[in-house]
Short mmCIF file of C-alpha atoms in Angstrom, two decimals:
data_model
loop_
_atom_site.label_atom_id
_atom_site.label_comp_id
_atom_site.label_asym_id
_atom_site.label_seq_id
_atom_site.Cartn_x
_atom_site.Cartn_y
_atom_site.Cartn_z
CA MET F 226 9.70 115.71 -11.79
CA LEU F 227 11.42 114.25 -8.78
CA PHE F 228 15.06 113.26 -8.34
CA GLY F 229 15.54 114.59 -11.88
CA ILE F 230 13.24 111.99 -13.28
CA GLU F 231 10.23 113.11 -15.34
CA TRP F 232 6.90 111.31 -15.30
CA ASP F 233 4.65 110.56 -18.27
CA THR F 234 0.95 111.11 -17.58
CA SER F 235 -0.29 110.16 -21.05
CA THR F 236 -1.70 106.77 -19.99
CA SER F 237 -1.94 104.97 -16.67
CA TRP F 238 0.57 102.32 -17.69
CA ALA F 239 3.04 104.90 -18.96
CA PHE F 240 2.59 106.84 -15.73
CA ALA F 241 3.23 103.79 -13.61
CA TRP F 242 6.24 102.84 -15.61
CA SER F 243 7.70 106.29 -15.45
CA ILE F 244 7.40 106.73 -11.70
CA LEU F 245 8.76 103.22 -10.90
CA PRO F 246 12.39 104.39 -10.86
CA ILE F 247 11.38 107.25 -8.52
CA LEU F 248 9.64 104.91 -6.16
CA LEU F 249 12.63 102.57 -6.23
CA ARG F 250 14.83 105.50 -5.08
CA GLY F 251 12.43 105.83 -2.18
CA MET F 252 12.59 102.12 -1.57
CA VAL F 253 16.34 102.25 -1.23
CA VAL F 254 15.91 104.80 1.51
CA THR F 255 13.28 102.61 3.17
CA ILE F 256 15.67 99.67 3.11
CA GLN F 257 18.59 101.72 4.40
CA ALA F 258 16.48 103.13 7.26
CA SER F 259 15.15 99.68 8.15
CA LEU F 260 18.56 98.07 8.25
CA LEU F 261 20.20 100.91 10.14
CA GLY F 262 17.35 100.98 12.62
CA PHE F 263 17.48 97.23 12.94
CA PHE F 264 21.19 97.14 13.71
CA VAL F 265 20.79 99.93 16.24
CA ALA F 266 17.93 97.94 17.86
CA LEU F 267 20.08 94.77 17.93
CA GLY F 268 23.03 96.54 19.59
CA LEU F 269 21.11 98.77 21.95
CA GLY F 270 18.76 95.92 22.85
CA LEU F 271 21.65 93.66 23.81
CA LEU F 272 23.01 96.49 25.94
CA LEU F 273 19.71 97.03 27.70
CA ALA F 274 19.20 93.29 28.23
CA SER F 275 22.69 93.02 29.75
CA LEU F 276 22.17 96.01 31.97
CA LYS F 277 18.84 94.71 33.20
CA GLY F 278 20.62 91.47 34.20
CA VAL F 279 23.21 93.22 36.35
CA PRO F 280 22.68 92.30 40.03
CA LEU F 281 23.23 95.96 41.06
CA LYS F 282 19.83 97.64 41.34
CA ILE F 283 21.29 101.07 40.63
CA ILE F 284 22.09 99.84 37.11
CA ALA F 285 19.30 97.36 36.52
CA TRP F 286 16.46 99.65 37.59
CA PRO F 287 17.11 102.55 35.25
CA ALA F 288 17.61 100.06 32.36
CA ALA F 289 14.28 98.42 33.17
CA PHE F 290 12.65 101.85 33.38
CA ILE F 291 14.04 103.00 30.02
CA THR F 292 12.92 99.73 28.35
CA GLU F 293 9.41 100.21 29.72
CA PHE F 294 9.38 103.86 28.76
CA LEU F 295 10.44 103.20 25.17
CA ARG F 296 7.90 100.41 24.81
CA ASP F 297 4.99 102.37 26.17
CA THR F 298 5.35 105.64 24.25
CA PRO F 299 4.53 106.16 20.57
CA LEU F 300 7.33 106.05 18.00
CA LEU F 301 6.16 109.47 16.68
CA ILE F 302 6.80 111.15 20.07
CA GLN F 303 10.29 109.67 20.30
CA LEU F 304 10.93 110.78 16.70
CA PHE F 305 9.76 114.37 17.36
CA PHE F 306 11.83 114.43 20.49
CA LEU F 307 15.01 113.48 18.64
CA TYR F 308 14.27 115.76 15.67
CA TYR F 309 12.95 118.89 17.35
CA VAL F 310 14.34 118.83 20.92
CA LEU F 311 17.88 117.57 20.45
CA PRO F 312 18.93 120.50 18.24
CA ASP F 313 18.14 122.79 21.21
CA TYR F 314 20.97 121.05 22.98
CA GLY F 315 23.32 121.42 20.04
CA ILE F 316 22.87 117.92 18.60
CA VAL F 317 21.74 118.34 14.99
CA LEU F 318 21.43 115.10 13.01
CA PRO F 319 20.22 114.74 9.38
CA ALA F 320 16.55 113.67 9.12
CA PHE F 321 17.49 110.24 7.85
CA LEU F 322 19.83 109.47 10.73
CA THR F 323 17.38 110.84 13.25
CA GLY F 324 14.65 108.65 11.85
CA ALA F 325 16.71 105.51 11.72
CA LEU F 326 17.93 106.19 15.23
CA ALA F 327 14.39 106.68 16.51
CA LEU F 328 13.34 103.34 14.97
CA GLY F 329 16.33 101.66 16.54
CA VAL F 330 15.75 103.16 19.95
CA GLN F 331 12.08 102.25 20.02
CA TYR F 332 12.72 98.67 18.83
CA SER F 333 15.64 98.15 21.23
CA ALA F 334 12.97 97.86 23.97
CA TYR F 335 11.52 94.89 22.13
CA THR F 336 14.77 93.27 21.14
CA ALA F 337 16.03 93.54 24.73
CA GLU F 338 13.07 91.40 25.72
CA VAL F 339 13.90 88.89 22.98
CA TYR F 340 17.47 88.57 24.16
CA ARG F 341 16.35 88.18 27.78
CA ALA F 342 13.79 85.49 26.95
CA GLY F 343 16.20 83.62 24.68
CA ILE F 344 18.92 83.53 27.36
CA GLN F 345 16.49 82.62 30.11
CA ALA F 346 15.12 79.74 28.06
CA VAL F 347 18.48 77.97 28.34
CA PRO F 348 18.06 75.57 31.33
CA ARG F 349 19.83 76.52 34.53
CA GLY F 350 21.61 73.14 34.56
CA GLN F 351 23.62 74.24 31.57
CA LYS F 352 25.25 77.03 33.57
CA GLU F 353 25.82 74.71 36.53
CA ALA F 354 27.44 72.08 34.36
CA ALA F 355 29.73 74.74 32.86
CA ARG F 356 30.67 75.92 36.27
CA ALA F 357 31.34 72.41 37.50
CA LEU F 358 33.75 72.09 34.55
CA ASN F 359 35.36 75.33 35.60
CA LEU F 360 34.59 77.17 32.38
CA SER F 361 34.91 80.93 32.87
CA GLU F 362 31.81 83.16 32.85
CA ARG F 363 32.83 84.51 29.44
CA LEU F 364 33.39 81.09 27.87
CA THR F 365 30.18 79.81 29.45
CA PHE F 366 28.30 82.64 27.75
CA ILE F 367 29.97 82.31 24.39
CA HIS F 368 30.21 78.54 24.02
CA VAL F 369 27.31 77.25 26.09
CA ILE F 370 24.56 79.87 26.53
CA LEU F 371 24.71 81.92 23.37
CA PRO F 372 24.58 79.08 20.84
CA GLN F 373 21.50 77.73 22.57
CA ALA F 374 19.88 81.18 22.88
CA VAL F 375 20.55 82.27 19.25
CA VAL F 376 18.33 79.67 17.71
CA ARG F 377 15.53 80.96 19.87
CA ILE F 378 16.31 84.61 19.22
CA VAL F 379 16.64 84.72 15.41
CA PRO F 380 13.02 84.02 14.40
CA ALA F 381 11.71 86.71 16.79
CA MET F 382 14.29 89.21 15.59
CA GLY F 383 13.20 88.55 12.03
CA ASN F 384 9.60 89.55 12.92
CA TYR F 385 10.92 92.82 14.30
CA LEU F 386 12.90 93.55 11.15
CA VAL F 387 9.63 93.29 9.19
CA SER F 388 7.89 95.50 11.75
CA ILE F 389 10.59 98.12 11.48
CA MET F 390 10.18 98.20 7.70
CA LYS F 391 6.50 98.84 8.07
CA ASP F 392 7.18 101.68 10.52
CA VAL F 393 9.58 103.52 8.18
CA PRO F 394 6.75 105.66 6.63
CA VAL F 395 6.48 107.39 10.01
CA LEU F 396 9.78 109.02 9.16
CA SER F 397 8.07 110.94 6.38
CA VAL F 398 6.83 113.47 8.98
CA VAL F 399 10.37 114.61 9.48
CA THR F 400 10.91 114.94 5.72
CA VAL F 401 12.70 111.67 5.10
CA LEU F 402 12.10 110.76 1.42
CA GLU F 403 11.27 107.12 1.96
CA MET F 404 8.95 105.23 -0.35
CA LEU F 405 5.57 106.41 0.91
CA ASN F 406 6.66 110.04 1.13
CA VAL F 407 7.87 109.85 -2.45
CA ALA F 408 4.55 108.39 -3.55
CA LYS F 409 2.68 111.12 -1.72
CA ILE F 410 4.72 113.87 -3.35
CA ILE F 411 4.04 112.33 -6.78
CA GLY F 412 0.32 112.29 -5.91
CA ASP F 413 0.43 115.91 -4.73
CA ARG F 414 1.94 117.03 -7.99
CA THR F 415 -0.05 114.91 -10.47
CA PHE F 416 -3.36 114.68 -8.54
CA ASN F 417 -3.10 110.95 -9.13
CA TYR F 418 -2.74 109.16 -5.78
CA LEU F 419 -4.20 105.79 -6.81
CA ILE F 420 -1.32 104.56 -8.93
CA PRO F 421 1.68 105.60 -6.77
CA LEU F 422 0.06 104.43 -3.48
CA THR F 423 -0.98 101.09 -5.08
CA MET F 424 2.54 100.65 -6.28
CA VAL F 425 3.99 101.42 -2.86
CA GLY F 426 1.67 98.82 -1.34
CA ALA F 427 2.87 96.23 -3.85
CA LEU F 428 6.52 97.13 -3.39
CA TYR F 429 6.07 96.91 0.41
CA LEU F 430 4.53 93.48 0.08
CA LEU F 431 7.50 92.40 -2.03
CA LEU F 432 9.94 93.89 0.45
CA THR F 433 8.51 92.24 3.58
CA LEU F 434 8.06 88.90 1.80
CA VAL F 435 11.72 88.90 0.80
CA ALA F 436 12.78 89.90 4.36
CA ALA F 437 10.61 87.15 5.89
CA TRP F 438 12.00 84.68 3.43
CA GLY F 439 15.60 85.73 4.26
CA VAL F 440 14.97 85.24 7.99
CA ARG F 441 13.47 81.79 7.34
CA VAL F 442 16.52 80.77 5.28
CA LEU F 443 18.83 82.02 8.02
CA ASP F 444 16.79 80.13 10.64
CA THR F 445 17.06 76.83 8.74
CA ARG F 446 20.82 77.34 8.34
CA LEU F 447 21.42 77.76 12.01
CA PRO F 448 23.17 74.81 13.65
CA LYS F 449 20.54 73.64 16.07
CA ARG F 450 21.06 69.92 16.13
CA GLY F 451 20.19 68.51 19.50
CA ILE F 452 18.91 71.76 21.00
CA PRO F 453 15.45 71.11 22.37
CA LEU F 454 13.09 73.86 21.18
CA LYS F 455 9.65 74.16 22.50
CA MET I 279 45.98 59.02 59.78
CA ASN I 280 45.65 61.11 56.67
CA GLU I 281 44.32 64.66 56.72
CA PRO I 282 40.68 64.59 55.55
CA ILE I 283 40.25 65.76 51.94
CA ILE I 284 36.87 67.33 52.77
CA ARG I 285 36.05 68.91 56.07
CA CYS I 286 32.83 70.84 56.81
CA GLU I 287 32.82 72.72 60.09
CA GLY I 288 29.53 74.15 61.33
CA VAL I 289 28.24 74.74 57.79
CA VAL I 290 24.93 76.55 57.60
CA LYS I 291 22.99 77.02 54.36
CA ARG I 292 19.66 78.83 54.34
CA PHE I 293 17.24 79.40 51.47
CA GLY I 294 15.30 82.32 52.84
CA GLU I 295 13.52 81.08 55.96
CA LEU I 296 14.44 77.51 55.33
CA THR I 297 17.59 76.08 56.87
CA VAL I 298 18.89 73.34 54.59
CA LEU I 299 22.23 72.65 56.26
CA ASP I 300 22.12 73.20 59.98
CA HIS I 301 25.67 73.47 61.49
CA LEU I 302 26.85 70.45 59.53
CA ASP I 303 30.09 68.81 60.57
CA PHE I 304 31.34 66.31 58.01
CA THR I 305 34.67 64.88 56.96
CA VAL I 306 35.78 62.65 54.10
CA ASP I 307 39.14 60.96 53.90
CA PRO I 308 41.18 60.85 50.69
CA GLY I 309 40.09 57.94 48.53
CA GLU I 310 37.03 57.28 50.63
CA LYS I 311 33.75 56.31 49.03
CA VAL I 312 30.95 57.89 50.95
CA THR I 313 27.24 57.51 50.22
CA ILE I 314 24.77 60.02 51.47
CA ILE I 315 21.20 58.88 52.01
CA GLY I 316 18.18 60.51 53.61
CA PRO I 317 14.73 61.89 52.95
CA SER I 318 14.16 64.65 50.37
CA GLY I 319 14.88 68.06 51.80
CA SER I 320 17.38 66.66 54.24
CA GLY I 321 20.19 68.68 52.58
CA LYS I 322 22.01 65.77 50.93
CA SER I 323 22.19 67.29 47.47
CA THR I 324 22.94 70.72 48.91
CA VAL I 325 26.20 69.37 50.39
CA LEU I 326 27.39 68.35 46.96
CA ARG I 327 26.27 71.68 45.48
CA VAL I 328 28.08 73.60 48.15
CA LEU I 329 31.26 71.59 47.48
CA MET I 330 30.91 72.18 43.73
CA THR I 331 30.56 75.92 44.53
CA LEU I 332 27.06 76.09 43.00
CA GLU I 333 25.64 77.22 46.35
CA ARG I 334 27.16 79.69 48.73
CA ILE I 335 27.19 78.97 52.44
CA ASN I 336 25.89 81.29 55.14
CA GLU I 337 28.02 80.18 58.05
CA GLY I 338 30.92 77.85 58.82
CA VAL I 339 33.96 76.78 56.85
CA VAL I 340 34.50 74.10 54.26
CA TYR I 341 37.99 72.78 53.73
CA VAL I 342 38.88 70.88 50.57
CA ASP I 343 42.30 69.34 50.16
CA GLY I 344 43.65 71.37 53.14
CA GLU I 345 42.40 74.76 51.91
CA PRO I 346 39.20 76.69 52.76
CA LEU I 347 36.79 76.46 49.83
CA TRP I 348 34.59 79.47 50.30
CA HIS I 349 37.29 81.56 52.05
CA GLU I 350 40.75 82.79 51.58
CA GLN I 351 43.41 83.35 54.16
CA GLY I 352 43.55 87.16 54.41
CA ALA I 353 45.41 89.59 56.68
CA LYS I 354 42.66 89.43 59.34
CA GLY I 355 41.91 85.75 59.09
CA LEU I 356 39.44 84.15 56.66
CA GLU I 357 37.90 86.34 54.03
CA PRO I 358 35.33 85.50 51.36
CA ALA I 359 36.94 83.73 48.40
CA SER I 360 37.72 85.51 45.20
CA GLU I 361 36.60 84.02 41.84
CA ALA I 362 40.23 83.12 41.18
CA HIS I 363 40.39 81.12 44.34
CA LEU I 364 37.07 79.37 43.60
CA ARG I 365 38.37 78.45 40.12
CA LYS I 366 41.48 76.94 41.64
CA MET I 367 39.42 74.94 44.14
CA ARG I 368 36.86 73.79 41.58
CA GLN I 369 39.66 72.12 39.73
CA LYS I 370 39.83 69.46 42.38
CA MET I 371 36.23 68.32 41.89
CA GLY I 372 33.94 66.97 39.23
CA MET I 373 30.17 66.60 39.41
CA VAL I 374 27.59 64.34 37.83
CA PHE I 375 24.04 65.72 37.81
CA GLN I 376 20.68 64.00 38.10
CA HIS I 377 19.65 65.38 34.74
CA PHE I 378 23.00 64.90 33.01
CA ASN I 379 23.24 68.53 31.89
CA LEU I 380 25.20 67.66 28.76
CA PHE I 381 25.63 70.56 26.32
CA PRO I 382 22.97 69.62 23.66
CA HIS I 383 24.51 71.63 20.80
CA MET I 384 27.85 69.84 21.07
CA THR I 385 28.74 66.32 20.01
CA VAL I 386 29.71 63.81 22.68
CA LEU I 387 33.35 64.36 21.81
CA ARG I 388 33.08 68.11 22.04
CA ASN I 389 31.30 67.77 25.38
CA LEU I 390 34.33 65.92 26.63
CA THR I 391 37.03 68.12 25.07
CA GLU I 392 35.50 71.55 25.77
CA ALA I 393 36.77 72.03 29.32
CA PRO I 394 40.12 70.19 28.96
CA ARG I 395 40.91 72.37 25.99
CA TYR I 396 39.74 75.77 27.23
CA VAL I 397 40.26 75.39 30.99
CA LEU I 398 43.29 73.10 31.21
CA GLY I 399 44.75 74.33 27.94
CA LEU I 400 45.22 70.90 26.38
CA SER I 401 45.95 70.82 22.66
CA PRO I 402 43.03 69.54 20.47
CA ARG I 403 44.94 66.28 19.94
CA GLU I 404 45.62 65.69 23.64
CA ALA I 405 42.01 66.53 24.53
CA ARG I 406 40.69 64.23 21.92
CA GLN I 407 42.91 61.39 23.03
CA ARG I 408 41.86 61.81 26.62
CA ALA I 409 38.23 61.92 25.57
CA GLU I 410 38.54 58.71 23.49
CA GLU I 411 40.10 56.84 26.45
CA LEU I 412 37.29 57.92 28.70
CA LEU I 413 34.58 57.00 26.13
CA GLU I 414 36.15 53.57 26.01
CA LEU I 415 36.02 53.41 29.80
CA VAL I 416 32.30 54.11 29.84
CA GLY I 417 31.70 51.87 26.82
CA LEU I 418 30.64 54.55 24.30
CA SER I 419 33.53 54.68 21.87
CA ASP I 420 31.14 54.48 18.90
CA LYS I 421 29.14 57.51 20.04
CA ALA I 422 31.84 60.19 19.84
CA GLU I 423 30.18 62.02 16.93
CA ALA I 424 26.59 61.63 18.26
CA PHE I 425 24.63 64.46 19.81
CA PRO I 426 23.29 63.95 23.32
CA SER I 427 19.66 63.91 22.06
CA GLN I 428 20.47 60.81 20.00
CA LEU I 429 21.49 58.85 23.09
CA SER I 430 19.45 57.06 25.76
CA GLY I 431 19.34 58.44 29.27
CA GLY I 432 21.81 55.83 30.48
CA GLN I 433 24.24 56.63 27.67
CA GLN I 434 23.91 60.36 28.34
CA GLN I 435 24.72 59.91 31.99
CA ARG I 436 27.74 57.77 31.11
CA VAL I 437 28.94 60.60 28.84
CA ALA I 438 28.41 63.04 31.70
CA ILE I 439 30.55 60.88 33.93
CA ALA I 440 33.29 60.78 31.30
CA ARG I 441 33.01 64.52 30.89
CA ALA I 442 33.62 65.12 34.58
CA LEU I 443 36.51 62.64 34.64
CA ALA I 444 38.16 64.38 31.71
CA MET I 445 39.17 67.15 34.14
CA ARG I 446 41.00 64.59 36.28
CA PRO I 447 39.35 65.57 39.58
CA LYS I 448 40.45 64.26 42.95
CA ILE I 449 36.88 64.22 44.11
CA MET I 450 33.82 63.05 42.19
CA LEU I 451 30.44 64.20 43.34
CA PHE I 452 27.39 62.16 42.11
CA ASP I 453 24.04 63.83 42.70
CA GLU I 454 21.39 61.14 42.35
CA PRO I 455 22.92 59.95 39.03
CA THR I 456 20.26 57.30 38.35
CA SER I 457 17.13 59.02 39.63
CA ALA I 458 16.08 60.41 36.29
CA LEU I 459 16.67 57.12 34.41
CA ASP I 460 14.22 54.45 33.24
CA PRO I 461 14.67 51.41 35.52
CA GLU I 462 16.28 49.23 32.79
CA LEU I 463 18.99 51.87 32.20
CA VAL I 464 20.08 52.21 35.84
CA GLY I 465 22.39 49.16 35.68
CA GLU I 466 24.69 50.44 32.98
CA VAL I 467 25.34 53.67 34.88
CA LEU I 468 25.85 51.91 38.24
CA ARG I 469 28.38 49.58 36.58
CA VAL I 470 30.45 52.54 35.45
CA ILE I 471 30.35 54.20 38.86
CA ARG I 472 31.28 50.87 40.45
CA SER I 473 34.35 50.56 38.25
CA LEU I 474 35.36 54.01 39.38
CA ALA I 475 34.88 53.02 42.98
CA GLU I 476 37.68 50.50 42.53
CA GLU I 477 40.16 53.38 41.96
CA HIS I 478 41.85 53.79 45.27
CA GLU I 479 42.95 57.38 44.72
CA LEU I 480 39.57 58.82 43.76
CA THR I 481 37.40 60.20 46.52
CA MET I 482 33.71 59.71 45.84
CA LEU I 483 30.60 61.32 47.29
CA LEU I 484 27.35 59.73 46.12
CA VAL I 485 23.82 60.84 46.83
CA THR I 486 21.52 58.00 45.87
CA HIS I 487 18.37 56.05 46.58
CA GLU I 488 19.92 52.79 45.32
CA MET I 489 20.41 51.16 48.71
CA ASP I 490 21.86 47.89 47.47
CA PHE I 491 24.38 49.71 45.41
CA ALA I 492 25.31 51.96 48.30
CA ARG I 493 25.83 48.87 50.44
CA ARG I 494 28.19 47.30 47.93
CA ILE I 495 30.46 50.23 46.99
CA SER I 496 30.61 52.46 50.06
CA ASP I 497 33.21 52.62 52.79
CA ARG I 498 30.78 54.66 54.80
CA VAL I 499 27.12 55.56 54.69
CA CYS I 500 25.79 58.85 56.09
CA PHE I 501 22.17 59.32 56.93
CA PHE I 502 21.10 62.94 56.56
CA ASP I 503 18.16 64.36 58.39
CA GLN I 504 17.16 67.99 58.68
CA GLY I 505 20.45 69.39 57.52
CA ARG I 506 22.72 67.28 59.67
CA ILE I 507 24.22 63.80 59.76
CA LEU I 508 21.98 61.88 62.13
CA GLU I 509 23.88 58.64 61.85
CA GLN I 510 26.89 57.31 59.96
CA GLY I 511 29.01 54.19 59.73
CA PRO I 512 30.04 51.25 57.60
CA PRO I 513 27.18 50.17 55.25
CA GLU I 514 26.55 46.86 57.01
CA GLU I 515 26.06 48.68 60.29
CA ILE I 516 23.71 51.33 58.92
CA PHE I 517 21.65 48.96 56.86
CA SER I 518 21.57 46.02 59.27
CA SER I 519 21.44 47.59 62.69
CA PRO I 520 20.68 51.32 62.56
CA LYS I 521 20.68 52.92 65.97
CA GLU I 522 18.39 55.84 65.32
CA GLN I 523 14.62 55.54 65.02
CA ARG I 524 14.54 58.01 62.09
CA THR I 525 17.12 55.94 60.14
CA ARG I 526 15.10 52.72 60.72
CA GLU I 527 11.93 54.46 59.53
CA PHE I 528 13.65 55.86 56.43
CA LEU I 529 15.25 52.58 55.45
CA HIS I 530 12.05 50.71 56.04
CA ALA I 531 10.11 53.11 53.86
CA VAL I 532 12.68 52.94 51.05
CA LEU I 533 13.28 49.13 51.15
CA HIS I 534 9.59 48.16 51.68
CA PRO I 535 7.61 50.94 50.03
CA GLU I 536 4.41 48.91 49.76
CA GLU I 537 4.04 48.25 53.50
#
């Protein structure tokens, strides 16, 4: 029994059918952690990318260092750090929040790079034309640079969303009851790992396919008439 | 005599080791049509980019319309200009680029109304009306809803000219406006620039390699060499009887490239 739901071990099919609702509960956690992590990565990445672009070295350098550090250390270390070290300093977060935060922090290093590349791909002449027309810096960014950068950014961000989903099982080591952890617990208690793990694999495939499809739909809906994309 | 609308005094611009403008002194009168010619790397485009505030200067003072461009009058003389001052000064100028630099994600109409609406604060209707008049002027009334990528190079450059004019500048800066065009499209752009040259009020600075065109529309031709004006005068003088050896060599190389 898990989450108050009993399983039926009489036949393989009955077993699979009975644990499906339990796995779906885990799947909800997986989706929640992915989305939360993704949004943290989107926000923090934009912040890091902006800071790295600041002309002042005293701001740009630490931002560049943090990005490099996050990208070059394993997710598990960052997760342990947030989960086991932060409480020593009085910051105690639930396992789920800690996990989603760790995912977001790690992936912010990647999304920062996507933002930077997307903005840099906009030709310099665009900024010069905007300045010659006396558009403010803010308006130049919002009306001229961003619309041309977004169409380059969205597909890459979609890939990272799928990557984050596939990294969620790492959170099981800090007791988050995401899909794989749930399957493992079922296996531990019934001595049948084959069926729950196979189902998790199938559910994962379904999940990532849907996410990839969603990103593709979003990408085709973006207004990109006239924007030269290489 | 009128006060010059542009006055460069001892302007120096360096890119690292390279000195692009070397103590340049240069004045333009209101309404004057000045063509700048010279070999590549002579600093002719840089002058326009300095005026449009796309490049900072290292030394000297530039006056536009009686006010310092890159400086402000402070308590202890001239101080580096604030962004607010630069924005005020930019208002006086418009620029046409070699590669058009239209905003590719906006329609032609939107390209023309963007700055009048958000910088000058025109209502959408006023901005649209102004844009439509200008599109008629450049002969592209039927392309208002097109995107730049759907236009030929010549049409794009005409839109770019209209876009700059929509801000009603006193000074128009043309940076090699036909250099990126296929030869058969050069004419339509030159015709538009020529019609502008008939406006007495508008001051025009044109960097070009179209010598015949320069001869026909300019009040004065300046030959740039190594970051300075080596020789200047009325077009007939520069093209027919240049005094300097370097000018003669350059004109010969441009007008008779095969020899």
